[in-house]
């Protein structure tokens, strides 16, 4: 049992840890989702940056194309300039017209150059700004990338911790499963052994029962042939012509009376609550007595209801007296139960009370119908309640008549025959069922009425609580009447059966015969108690009386059975304690065995070391070996004592040597029979305990297996989720590396392109400067000319 509690505590701890890990897993899932959202947003930003870079590349390509066009344009201009200079040299003799033309072309070239220079400066400024913006964006992306890498590392550490924890819990559960499987196997073996023992005991029990049945048949035949003394002259009043005292009938009658007493107590409590809550409702609805006076009819009705305890309480008291009058030493038949008449009188007074308050109930319901806020549905329900109350009162009147008929034989002799009493009992059972049906209908209509009243605007809290209490009392009344009706119908065979009837007579038992029966019972008990004393023979049927004594001793009474149950429970508790003790002893034996094996290994090591050493060491080794042998012998002796104790506790037959010698063979056989019977009872109790434990452990093992399967499924799902998270993290890392590489390649390409652009711009500037210088020199030469 301690192991089971430890396992339960472990599994509760595991469940708590699993709930914590599940909560952590939810947090991690949220974090992964957030990171996915962040990564998606970063992807979108990267796409936007790629688009902007592509636009800038397109602009750069357009600028480079424009620069190439300008360079070609400059080359063409240079060629035209050279051609114009050559023409100028050849045609110096010409007039001022060519010089003017050259000046015009030169001014056009100057304007174009100035525009191109301004456009080049503007492009340089835009390129510098785009480069700065790209650098800032690149720094921001790198910081975000570092943060995401840190977050991914943290998530990876958490996932690793979770996997380690889950692996530990799985290992523990597997070890517990293996241990439980071993326990179930041992319990199955014990159950098989107990089944084999029970089969043997059942065989022995069958043999004993067959022998006892033979003896019972022999004794009953002797009693029927020789014991009864039939006197035909005074057959009705002969003290010997009376039935035997039926102890089982008395015990059954007392048990039935006790059950009926409990049901009548419930019925009395329900009736008291119903009448008291009805009185409270009369003071509240349709007029509240605390605000305005109620009608005189309702006042009279409340006064009658206030007196209900004086009519209801005597029912319980009189039936309690009836139950107390039924004992084991009395004769319980309708002719001898005098207290039934008082119960019938009290029941008739209660039915008169119901008849007295019935018209007031009907008038009170009519007043509720005459209220201004009463609807048509409420009036219909009130009319149904009126019919239900009439029906309940009529059923109580029928019950009064039948109970008075049953109480009549105790007052007047030869009032009813056996057939008429059985008919009265059957009619009483039917009447109880009809009472239950009437109360059920009344409760149903009250519930419908209460639901309709709750819809009215003038309903107060006081009225609603009183109605709820009234409905509760009706529910208890229906349950008590139903229990009473089922109880009476179940025990109808006992009520209609004749427990006592004189031999050779169809009439019932009269009080004189009951007194003779009790007197004969007392004489028989006194004779059986004093049968061992030396006294003269008064009865010539000694053998029949001894057989009778054997039969009465072999029948087990209810008290004996309860004592046997208590003894079996004590034995079960003691056996469980012994089982726990021997489990502890087995564990101690295992520890001792391990210590002994370790000591033997140490001694073997010492012996091997001594064999390789000096003779003094040989002597020391011999002394240590002798000491170890002595300790082993002492432990074996103690173990042997314990095993002898164990075998003595669990023996098939406990034999105790006695000094006295029993000479009587019958007493010896009786002792052997009682011993085997007690042994059979012990074995059956052990079998039942072992079966119940096996079933319990089997259910526990099935529950644990289900928990293991659930835990494995959850572990698999979590491992799959961890794998998916790892895959997503690796995918994000790959994307980050690809974006890094693409940005680095783009930056290198941009830097190369910028260098080439700077070279082309510097070349263009140099060419422009040379062209300016050439144009200035040509202008000076023309002026000098």
XYZ file of C-alpha atoms in Angstrom:
785
model
C 0.000 0.000 0.000
C 2.904 2.349 0.741
C 4.333 1.691 -2.736
C 0.969 2.533 -4.293
C 0.763 5.819 -2.368
C 4.352 6.657 -3.391
C 3.476 5.947 -7.012
C 0.417 8.144 -6.751
C 2.507 10.952 -5.231
C 5.095 10.534 -8.000
C 2.445 10.644 -10.679
C 0.881 13.760 -9.160
C 4.339 15.393 -9.201
C 4.802 14.288 -12.817
C 1.404 15.697 -13.708
C 2.344 19.030 -12.085
C 5.673 19.114 -13.946
C 3.886 18.203 -17.166
C 1.410 21.065 -16.671
C 4.332 23.474 -16.015
C 6.173 22.253 -19.116
C 2.993 22.533 -21.115
C 2.608 26.160 -19.988
C 6.261 26.803 -20.912
C 5.650 25.149 -24.254
C 2.714 27.498 -24.866
C 4.982 30.471 -24.055
C 7.616 29.120 -26.438
C 4.995 28.646 -29.127
C 3.950 32.272 -28.693
C 7.594 33.369 -28.849
C 8.159 31.322 -32.021
C 5.036 32.863 -33.568
C 6.282 36.349 -32.642
C 9.670 35.557 -34.132
C 7.991 34.277 -37.268
C 6.037 37.530 -37.493
C 9.249 39.514 -36.970
C 11.038 37.444 -39.604
C 8.156 37.965 -42.040
C 8.265 41.722 -41.386
C 12.047 41.699 -41.880
C 11.580 39.761 -45.125
C 9.144 42.405 -46.311
C 11.606 45.137 -45.362
C 14.371 43.293 -47.217
C 12.126 43.035 -50.261
C 11.460 46.778 -50.066
C 15.189 47.455 -49.734
C 15.887 45.188 -52.703
C 13.322 47.069 -54.722
C 14.844 50.425 -53.761
C 18.329 49.080 -54.592
C 17.089 47.849 -57.941
C 15.594 51.270 -58.611
C 18.887 52.883 -57.663
C 20.758 50.420 -59.889
C 18.392 51.286 -62.733
C 19.038 54.983 -62.064
C 22.758 54.306 -61.978
C 22.512 52.393 -65.228
C 20.544 55.244 -66.752
C 23.131 57.734 -65.473
C 25.982 55.656 -66.830
C 24.180 55.452 -70.177
C 23.644 59.201 -70.051
C 27.311 59.731 -69.230
C 28.317 57.533 -72.158
C 26.064 59.595 -74.418
C 27.642 62.762 -73.068
C 31.111 61.324 -73.589
C 30.230 60.478 -77.204
C 28.748 63.952 -77.543
C 31.982 65.476 -76.203
C 34.039 63.372 -78.619
C 31.891 64.517 -81.504
C 32.266 68.094 -80.361
C 36.002 67.639 -80.100
C 36.082 66.214 -83.605
C 33.966 69.080 -84.891
C 36.235 71.491 -83.044
C 39.299 69.959 -84.664
C 37.630 70.087 -88.053
C 36.644 73.679 -87.493
C 40.210 74.580 -86.480
C 41.560 72.905 -89.606
C 39.089 74.795 -91.708
C 40.053 78.015 -89.948
C 43.683 77.475 -90.723
C 42.952 76.811 -94.389
C 40.522 79.659 -94.882
C 42.217 82.572 -93.114
C 41.592 84.755 -96.066
C 37.881 84.520 -95.624
C 35.945 87.238 -93.875
C 34.401 87.510 -90.371
C 31.527 85.141 -91.118
C 33.316 81.883 -90.216
C 34.664 83.352 -86.968
C 31.175 84.325 -85.952
C 29.953 80.852 -86.725
C 32.713 79.327 -84.635
C 31.889 81.637 -81.754
C 28.256 80.636 -81.839
C 29.104 76.965 -81.846
C 31.529 77.518 -79.007
C 28.897 79.286 -76.899
C 26.490 76.388 -77.478
C 29.165 73.933 -76.374
C 29.838 76.015 -73.257
C 26.186 76.006 -72.285
C 25.937 72.250 -72.835
C 29.045 71.708 -70.741
C 27.695 73.892 -67.942
C 24.412 71.964 -67.904
C 26.195 68.647 -67.858
C 28.470 69.784 -65.028
C 25.450 70.872 -62.935
C 23.643 67.605 -63.684
C 26.784 65.662 -62.720
C 26.985 67.525 -59.379
C 23.339 66.809 -58.669
C 23.840 63.134 -59.448
C 26.882 63.040 -57.142
C 24.786 64.487 -54.287
C 21.942 61.965 -54.842
C 24.403 59.097 -55.008
C 26.042 60.199 -51.723
C 22.655 60.448 -49.996
C 21.578 57.019 -51.281
C 24.876 55.556 -50.088
C 24.414 57.009 -46.589
C 20.808 55.728 -46.381
C 21.931 52.274 -47.518
C 24.621 52.209 -44.838
C 22.114 53.141 -42.109
C 19.670 50.467 -43.254
C 22.457 47.923 -43.373
C 23.456 48.753 -39.752
C 19.848 48.442 -38.552
C 19.444 45.093 -40.290
C 22.682 43.828 -38.771
C 21.545 44.792 -35.237
C 18.218 43.054 -35.817
C 20.023 40.022 -37.137
C 22.151 39.867 -33.977
C 19.051 40.150 -31.778
C 17.337 37.339 -33.694
C 20.427 35.171 -33.349
C 20.436 35.752 -29.587
C 16.734 34.919 -29.367
C 17.238 31.757 -31.401
C 20.061 30.688 -29.077
C 17.845 31.263 -26.034
C 15.021 29.248 -27.623
C 17.449 26.481 -28.452
C 18.630 26.298 -24.809
C 14.997 26.162 -23.576
C 14.158 23.416 -26.077
C 17.217 21.416 -24.984
C 16.161 21.722 -21.316
C 12.654 20.570 -22.142
C 13.918 17.563 -24.074
C 16.172 16.605 -21.143
C 13.288 16.875 -18.675
C 10.987 14.829 -20.876
C 13.630 12.144 -21.329
C 14.026 11.911 -17.532
C 10.266 11.623 -16.978
C 9.990 8.970 -19.698
C 12.773 6.928 -18.114
C 11.091 7.155 -14.708
C 7.739 6.113 -16.146
C 9.333 3.164 -17.918
C 10.985 2.013 -14.687
C 7.679 2.346 -12.822
C 5.938 0.381 -15.564
C 8.469 -2.435 -15.312
C 8.113 -2.539 -11.532
C 4.324 -2.638 -11.794
C 4.497 -5.452 -14.345
C 6.612 -7.467 -11.922
C 4.086 -6.798 -9.158
C 1.176 -7.843 -11.356
C 2.938 -11.089 -12.242
C 3.528 -11.879 -8.560
C -0.082 -11.046 -7.741
C -1.307 -13.264 -10.567
C 0.749 -16.132 -9.211
C -0.663 -15.556 -5.726
C -4.194 -15.419 -7.152
C -3.667 -18.734 -8.968
C -2.444 -20.334 -5.749
C -5.440 -18.940 -3.858
C -7.816 -20.264 -6.542
C -6.291 -23.733 -6.247
C -6.662 -23.603 -2.460
C -10.256 -22.404 -2.740
C -11.124 -25.237 -5.103
C -9.751 -27.720 -2.596
C -11.641 -26.019 0.219
C -14.846 -25.984 -1.830
C -14.493 -29.704 -2.389
C -14.041 -30.229 1.347
C -16.984 -27.925 2.005
C -19.163 -29.876 -0.406
C -18.300 -33.110 1.345
C -19.081 -31.571 4.746
C -22.368 -30.154 3.456
C -23.403 -33.510 2.041
C -22.680 -35.172 5.367
C -24.582 -32.484 7.266
C -27.541 -32.769 4.880
C -27.686 -36.500 5.510
C -27.672 -35.882 9.261
C -30.367 -33.195 8.913
C -32.576 -35.534 6.893
C -32.139 -38.300 9.437
C -32.916 -35.970 12.373
C -35.900 -34.377 10.609
C -37.347 -37.807 9.799
C -36.929 -38.810 13.457
C -38.591 -35.598 14.641
C -41.519 -35.910 12.241
C -42.087 -39.563 13.141
C -41.614 -39.509 16.905
C -41.562 -35.998 18.403
C -45.066 -34.518 17.750
C -47.817 -35.516 20.236
C -51.198 -35.092 18.560
C -54.165 -35.113 20.901
C -57.440 -35.244 18.970
C -59.698 -34.384 21.925
C -58.359 -30.852 22.617
C -56.645 -29.994 19.352
C -57.076 -26.239 19.716
C -55.878 -25.810 23.261
C -53.355 -28.592 23.697
C -49.986 -27.155 24.725
C -48.195 -29.787 22.661
C -50.183 -29.126 19.463
C -48.500 -25.775 18.799
C -46.050 -24.847 16.050
C -42.344 -24.617 16.902
C -40.819 -21.229 17.594
C -39.541 -19.846 14.299
C -36.484 -17.768 15.127
C -35.816 -16.891 11.504
C -39.338 -15.554 11.135
C -38.810 -13.346 14.196
C -35.479 -12.000 12.892
C -37.030 -11.321 9.489
C -40.020 -9.601 11.122
C -37.736 -7.380 13.188
C -35.640 -6.513 10.150
C -38.731 -5.679 8.088
C -40.157 -3.600 10.939
C -36.870 -1.682 11.217
C -36.871 -0.869 7.507
C -40.527 0.194 7.668
C -39.715 2.394 10.677
C -37.007 4.253 8.715
C -39.382 4.804 5.775
C -42.190 6.007 8.080
C -39.777 8.420 9.765
C -38.928 9.878 6.345
C -42.644 10.083 5.519
C -43.424 11.842 8.810
C -40.611 14.375 8.252
C -41.854 15.074 4.715
C -45.463 15.547 5.892
C -44.379 17.912 8.681
C -42.374 20.030 6.231
C -45.217 20.052 3.705
C -47.812 21.238 6.241
C -45.501 23.845 7.810
C -44.446 25.340 4.434
C -48.104 25.352 3.336
C -48.900 27.380 6.462
C -46.130 29.869 5.599
C -47.441 30.188 2.030
C -50.963 30.895 3.306
C -49.551 33.838 5.318
C -47.703 35.181 2.240
C -49.927 34.572 -0.796
C -52.340 35.884 -2.103
C -52.151 38.478 0.740
C -49.090 39.158 2.864
C -50.014 39.069 6.554
C -47.185 41.502 7.406
C -48.779 44.193 5.178
C -52.502 43.515 5.357
C -54.697 40.974 7.211
C -55.546 37.744 5.460
C -59.015 36.342 5.061
C -60.691 34.594 8.052
C -60.867 31.357 6.059
C -57.078 31.357 5.586
C -56.631 32.256 9.274
C -58.649 29.205 10.243
C -56.699 27.098 7.731
C -53.352 28.280 9.162
C -54.531 27.441 12.709
C -55.373 23.884 11.625
C -52.061 23.540 9.803
C -50.245 24.763 12.899
C -51.651 21.740 14.771
C -50.275 19.180 12.259
C -47.480 17.936 14.557
C -50.071 16.681 17.080
C -51.442 14.348 14.380
C -48.240 13.435 12.486
C -45.766 12.804 15.345
C -47.860 10.008 16.974
C -47.495 7.959 13.786
C -43.732 7.715 14.274
C -43.998 7.152 18.046
C -46.609 4.371 17.770
C -44.671 2.545 15.043
C -41.502 2.849 17.111
C -43.339 1.145 19.989
C -44.492 -1.548 17.537
C -40.891 -2.114 16.400
C -39.667 -2.337 19.992
C -42.345 -4.938 20.804
C -40.986 -7.299 18.076
C -38.069 -9.219 19.581
C -36.459 -12.628 19.168
C -38.281 -14.061 22.191
C -41.785 -13.042 21.073
C -44.291 -14.385 18.554
C -45.091 -11.908 15.793
C -48.442 -12.513 14.091
C -51.459 -10.279 13.578
C -53.206 -11.873 16.585
C -50.375 -11.043 19.008
C -49.240 -7.601 17.757
C -51.229 -5.366 20.111
C -49.301 -2.170 19.318
C -50.629 -2.240 15.760
C -54.000 -1.053 17.088
C -52.466 2.159 18.515
C -50.757 2.830 15.185
C -54.068 2.306 13.377
C -55.820 4.726 15.762
C -53.161 7.383 15.201
C -53.358 6.883 11.431
C -57.134 7.260 11.504
C -56.803 10.507 13.520
C -54.367 11.833 10.880
C -56.805 10.934 8.068
C -59.558 12.803 9.966
C -57.181 15.770 10.138
C -56.679 15.601 6.349
C -60.449 15.447 5.827
C -60.852 18.450 8.095
C -58.319 20.647 6.238
C -59.338 19.529 2.726
C -62.171 22.129 2.201
C -59.911 24.901 3.499
C -57.253 23.872 0.989
C -59.764 23.995 -1.818
C -61.083 27.420 -0.721
C -57.519 28.761 -0.444
C -56.800 27.719 -4.025
C -60.047 29.373 -5.127
C -58.936 32.633 -3.446
C -55.647 32.427 -5.367
C -57.653 32.066 -8.572
C -59.705 35.167 -7.680
C -56.529 37.300 -7.344
C -56.326 40.155 -9.926
C -53.022 38.985 -11.462
C -54.001 35.324 -11.729
C -53.806 34.094 -15.310
C -55.827 31.392 -17.020
C -52.902 28.960 -16.847
C -52.609 29.501 -13.076
C -56.325 28.870 -12.564
C -56.050 25.637 -14.551
C -53.098 24.509 -12.411
C -55.003 25.386 -9.216
C -57.948 23.269 -10.373
C -55.589 20.362 -11.071
C -54.107 20.762 -7.581
C -57.605 20.656 -6.083
C -58.284 17.327 -7.779
C -54.844 16.025 -6.647
C -55.539 16.931 -3.014
C -58.918 15.202 -3.148
C -57.243 12.115 -4.570
C -54.515 12.069 -1.873
C -57.124 12.383 0.902
C -59.197 9.529 -0.560
C -56.093 7.323 -0.771
C -55.301 8.035 2.873
C -58.888 7.024 3.773
C -58.394 3.693 1.968
C -55.107 3.145 3.821
C -56.905 3.835 7.118
C -59.523 1.167 6.343
C -56.936 -1.477 5.433
C -54.770 -0.738 8.495
C -57.825 -0.968 10.755
C -58.658 -4.354 9.207
C -55.103 -5.580 9.893
C -55.276 -4.360 13.503
C -58.656 -6.039 14.112
C -57.351 -9.634 14.850
C -55.290 -8.377 17.797
C -58.492 -7.069 19.437
C -61.028 -9.742 18.467
C -60.240 -13.410 17.955
C -61.247 -15.225 14.758
C -61.728 -11.921 12.974
C -60.150 -12.850 9.654
C -58.942 -15.988 7.922
C -55.544 -16.367 6.290
C -56.894 -15.812 2.765
C -58.586 -12.548 3.733
C -55.411 -11.226 5.396
C -53.383 -11.913 2.244
C -56.009 -10.051 0.186
C -55.863 -7.096 2.596
C -52.055 -6.988 2.303
C -52.204 -7.020 -1.504
C -54.797 -4.228 -1.529
C -52.656 -2.246 0.904
C -49.641 -2.577 -1.439
C -51.756 -1.372 -4.385
C -53.053 1.529 -2.310
C -49.496 2.565 -1.414
C -48.572 2.617 -5.106
C -51.621 4.742 -5.885
C -50.586 7.138 -3.063
C -47.152 7.464 -4.652
C -48.718 8.202 -8.053
C -51.022 10.842 -6.564
C -48.147 12.572 -4.751
C -46.067 12.529 -7.955
C -48.901 14.216 -9.869
C -49.353 16.825 -7.137
C -45.593 17.557 -7.128
C -45.563 17.933 -10.909
C -48.503 20.352 -10.869
C -46.932 22.363 -8.024
C -43.708 22.692 -10.039
C -45.639 23.968 -13.059
C -47.563 26.377 -10.858
C -44.334 27.699 -9.293
C -42.790 28.303 -12.728
C -45.903 30.265 -13.762
C -45.883 32.296 -10.531
C -42.267 33.318 -11.099
C -43.371 35.153 -14.243
C -45.758 37.404 -12.259
C -44.485 40.944 -11.490
C -45.670 40.912 -7.839
C -43.696 37.862 -6.752
C -41.483 38.592 -3.729
C -38.304 36.886 -2.610
C -40.091 35.557 0.464
C -42.734 33.848 -1.675
C -40.141 32.348 -4.034
C -38.088 30.878 -1.161
C -41.201 29.460 0.520
C -42.303 27.914 -2.790
C -38.881 26.345 -3.265
C -39.042 24.864 0.260
C -42.544 23.571 -0.432
C -41.353 21.927 -3.660
C -38.445 20.331 -1.777
C -40.825 18.888 0.818
C -42.996 17.509 -1.988
C -39.919 15.897 -3.562
C -38.982 14.218 -0.283
C -42.631 13.131 0.122
C -42.627 11.507 -3.337
C -39.345 9.708 -2.660
C -40.506 8.441 0.767
C -43.853 7.201 -0.588
C -42.124 5.495 -3.512
C -39.634 3.772 -1.204
C -42.467 2.661 1.113
C -44.522 1.260 -1.799
C -41.583 -0.659 -3.299
C -40.566 -1.969 0.127
C -44.099 -3.236 0.833
C -44.447 -4.878 -2.595
C -41.004 -6.538 -2.258
C -41.918 -7.993 1.172
C -45.473 -8.907 0.235
C -44.646 -12.634 0.241
C -43.427 -12.374 3.823
C -46.541 -10.476 4.914
C -48.939 -12.957 3.291
C -47.064 -16.089 4.445
C -48.128 -17.824 7.633
C -45.096 -17.895 9.883
C -46.877 -19.847 12.622
C -49.710 -22.338 12.186
C -50.660 -25.315 14.403
C -50.120 -28.772 13.066
C -53.188 -30.138 11.295
C -55.092 -26.791 11.437
C -55.816 -24.106 8.838
C -56.670 -21.395 11.384
C -54.271 -18.784 12.653
C -52.397 -18.756 15.921
C -54.315 -17.547 18.982
C -52.676 -15.830 21.991
C -53.085 -18.957 24.180
C -51.097 -21.042 21.706
C -48.486 -18.271 21.495
C -48.091 -18.353 25.297
C -47.769 -22.155 25.166
C -45.168 -21.828 22.415
C -43.070 -19.393 24.462
C -43.389 -21.592 27.557
C -42.268 -24.651 25.573
C -39.365 -22.623 24.150
C -38.220 -21.658 27.642
C -38.537 -25.255 28.848
C -36.531 -26.521 25.859
C -33.815 -23.930 26.440
C -33.611 -24.818 30.124
C -33.506 -28.521 29.281
C -30.727 -28.050 26.709
C -28.715 -25.974 29.193
C -29.128 -28.583 31.937
C -28.821 -31.690 29.750
C -25.317 -32.511 31.006
C -26.372 -32.525 34.655
C -27.325 -35.889 36.279
C -31.101 -35.896 36.389
C -33.820 -38.513 35.878
C -35.016 -39.233 32.379
C -38.160 -37.274 31.701
C -38.410 -37.643 27.930
C -37.962 -40.992 26.158
C -36.711 -39.375 22.918
C -33.136 -38.520 23.904
C -31.748 -39.169 20.435
C -34.272 -36.826 18.801
C -33.398 -34.017 21.204
C -29.657 -34.500 20.610
C -30.275 -34.312 16.859
C -32.326 -31.181 17.468
C -29.447 -29.709 19.445
C -27.038 -30.475 16.581
C -29.360 -28.789 14.080
C -29.852 -25.670 16.197
C -26.095 -25.403 16.777
C -25.343 -25.847 13.036
C -27.645 -22.976 11.964
C -25.778 -19.668 11.990
C -27.577 -16.703 13.387
C -27.219 -13.114 12.270
C -25.074 -12.164 15.240
C -22.761 -15.079 14.519
C -22.424 -13.967 10.922
C -21.602 -10.410 11.967
C -18.982 -11.730 14.357
C -17.521 -13.858 11.588
C -17.412 -10.794 9.312
C -15.610 -8.788 11.998
C -13.170 -11.632 12.581
C -12.525 -11.945 8.849
C -11.906 -8.191 8.613
C -9.468 -8.403 11.522
C -7.741 -11.347 9.833
C -7.512 -9.386 6.591
C -5.947 -6.426 8.412
C -3.537 -8.749 10.219
C -2.586 -10.505 6.971
C -1.978 -7.166 5.272
C 0.260 -6.123 8.161
C 2.107 -9.457 7.887
C 2.449 -8.958 4.137
C 3.974 -5.512 4.644
C 6.226 -6.969 7.346
C 7.455 -9.729 5.050
C 7.955 -7.273 2.212
C 10.198 -5.243 4.517
C 11.925 -8.449 5.562
C 12.512 -9.325 1.912
C 14.018 -5.903 1.291
C 16.237 -6.311 4.348
C 17.217 -9.760 3.075
C 18.180 -8.264 -0.280
C 20.284 -5.617 1.486
C 21.910 -8.328 3.600
C 22.596 -10.426 0.520
C 24.217 -7.478 -1.213
C 26.323 -6.792 1.871
C 27.260 -10.480 2.075
C 28.247 -10.571 -1.600
C 30.310 -7.428 -1.131
C 31.959 -8.910 1.957
C 32.694 -12.165 0.091
C 34.213 -10.181 -2.774
C 36.381 -8.210 -0.276
C 37.463 -11.468 1.381
C 38.351 -12.990 -1.985
C 40.420 -9.911 -2.789
C 42.147 -10.131 0.615
C 42.736 -13.876 0.118
C 44.271 -13.288 -3.289
C 46.482 -10.598 -1.807
C 47.468 -12.866 1.098
C 48.299 -15.799 -1.162
C 50.816 -13.590 -2.866
C 52.202 -12.294 0.527
C 53.822 -13.550 3.791
C 52.699 -16.398 6.223
C 51.632 -13.831 8.868
C 49.212 -12.472 6.389
C 47.997 -16.111 5.864
C 47.101 -16.324 9.543
C 45.304 -12.977 9.470
C 43.356 -14.098 6.429
C 42.415 -17.352 8.148
C 41.163 -15.457 11.201
C 39.097 -13.090 9.036
C 37.661 -16.065 7.128
C 36.711 -17.761 10.401
C 35.017 -14.598 11.612
C 33.123 -14.282 8.309
C 32.032 -17.952 8.542
C 30.769 -17.390 12.082
C 28.834 -14.302 11.012
C 27.340 -16.222 8.078
C 26.310 -19.076 10.371
C 24.673 -16.614 12.802
C 22.769 -14.956 9.939
C 21.694 -18.360 8.601
C 20.443 -19.344 12.062
C 18.429 -16.148 12.379
C 17.075 -16.624 8.856
C 16.109 -20.194 9.659
C 14.256 -19.046 12.743
C 12.392 -16.456 10.736
C 11.499 -18.972 8.065
C 10.169 -21.374 10.682
C 8.087 -18.545 12.088
C 6.810 -17.771 8.593
C 5.881 -21.349 7.888
C 4.144 -21.587 11.233
C 2.094 -18.499 10.476
C 0.941 -19.731 7.066
C 0.183 -23.400 7.731
C -2.548 -25.488 6.259
C -3.452 -26.918 9.684
C -2.409 -25.425 13.013
C -1.982 -28.308 15.466
C -1.556 -27.477 19.150
C -0.317 -30.317 21.418
C -2.535 -30.723 24.475
C -2.110 -32.782 27.607
C -5.720 -33.690 28.029
C -7.138 -36.582 26.048
C -10.574 -36.320 24.558
C -12.351 -39.588 24.754
C -15.623 -38.705 23.191
C -15.533 -39.419 19.440
C -18.465 -37.161 18.666
C -16.827 -34.136 20.266
C -13.593 -34.897 18.410
C -15.437 -35.084 15.085
C -17.254 -31.875 15.925
C -13.954 -30.119 16.671
C -12.498 -31.354 13.356
C -15.579 -30.106 11.483
C -15.471 -26.699 13.166
C -11.740 -26.451 12.431
C -12.274 -27.222 8.741
C -15.194 -24.814 8.542
C -13.165 -21.980 10.062
C -10.263 -22.843 7.780
C -12.547 -22.795 4.740
C -13.956 -19.417 5.823
C -10.411 -18.033 6.238
C -9.375 -19.309 2.816
C -12.478 -17.866 1.166
C -11.829 -14.470 2.765
C -8.182 -14.637 1.651
C -9.317 -15.514 -1.868
C -11.771 -12.623 -1.934
C -9.129 -10.208 -0.668
C -6.587 -11.443 -3.204
C -9.126 -11.246 -6.042
C -10.126 -7.711 -5.072
C -6.480 -6.671 -4.829
C -5.686 -8.260 -8.186
C -8.616 -6.435 -9.795
C -7.539 -3.181 -8.133
C -3.927 -3.538 -9.287
C -5.072 -4.557 -12.748
C -7.205 -1.408 -13.033
C -4.328 0.682 -11.725
C -1.963 -0.889 -14.259
C -4.424 -0.181 -17.062
C -4.749 3.432 -15.892
C -0.963 3.765 -15.728
C -0.602 2.246 -19.183
C -3.137 4.759 -20.514
C -1.227 7.575 -18.818
C 1.995 6.281 -20.345
C 0.429 6.174 -23.791
C -0.872 9.725 -23.349
C 2.542 10.900 -22.119
C 4.274 9.221 -25.064
C 1.829 10.819 -27.487
C 2.402 14.231 -25.912
C 6.160 13.622 -26.023
C 5.981 12.725 -29.700
C 3.914 15.812 -30.483
C 6.305 18.015 -28.522
C 9.332 16.442 -30.237
C 7.668 17.071 -33.600
C 7.012 20.671 -32.609
C 10.635 21.038 -31.468
C 11.810 19.579 -34.794
C 9.601 22.011 -36.695
C 10.930 24.892 -34.607
C 14.506 23.786 -35.268
C 13.760 23.525 -38.974
C 12.256 26.999 -38.972
C 15.268 28.371 -37.095
C 17.679 26.745 -39.559
C 15.590 28.066 -42.467
C 15.713 31.571 -41.001
C 19.457 31.259 -40.469
C 19.888 30.162 -44.080
C 17.791 33.065 -45.268
C 19.844 35.442 -43.143
C 23.089 34.058 -44.543
C 21.745 34.348 -48.111
C 20.605 37.921 -47.497
C 24.023 38.716 -45.982
C 25.791 37.309 -48.972
C 23.478 39.092 -51.435
C 23.955 42.403 -49.613
C 27.709 41.946 -49.527
C 27.780 41.129 -53.246
C 25.575 44.117 -54.009
C 27.768 46.376 -51.870
C 30.898 45.147 -53.604
C 29.253 45.680 -56.994
C 28.097 49.161 -55.949
C 31.555 50.038 -54.696
C 33.112 48.843 -57.978
C 30.529 50.729 -59.958
C 31.168 53.864 -57.912
C 34.883 53.555 -58.486
C 34.347 53.196 -62.218
C 31.959 56.172 -62.179
C 34.492 58.253 -60.262
C 37.154 57.319 -62.818
C 34.900 58.248 -65.719
C 33.915 61.499 -64.016
C 37.553 62.385 -63.348
C 38.403 61.618 -66.975
C 35.515 63.743 -68.169
C 36.626 66.593 -65.909
C 40.147 66.353 -67.261
C 38.856 66.331 -70.818
C 36.580 69.258 -70.076
C 39.499 71.145 -68.524
C 41.684 70.412 -71.540
C 38.895 71.511 -73.839
C 38.478 74.734 -71.846
C 42.181 75.406 -71.993
C 42.223 74.652 -75.735
C 39.263 76.900 -76.377
C 40.889 79.714 -74.368
C 44.133 79.325 -76.328
C 42.284 79.393 -79.601
C 40.378 82.484 -78.558
C 43.611 84.274 -77.669
C 45.155 83.292 -80.984
C 42.131 84.550 -82.838
C 42.262 87.828 -80.924
C 45.975 88.156 -81.660
C 45.284 87.650 -85.296
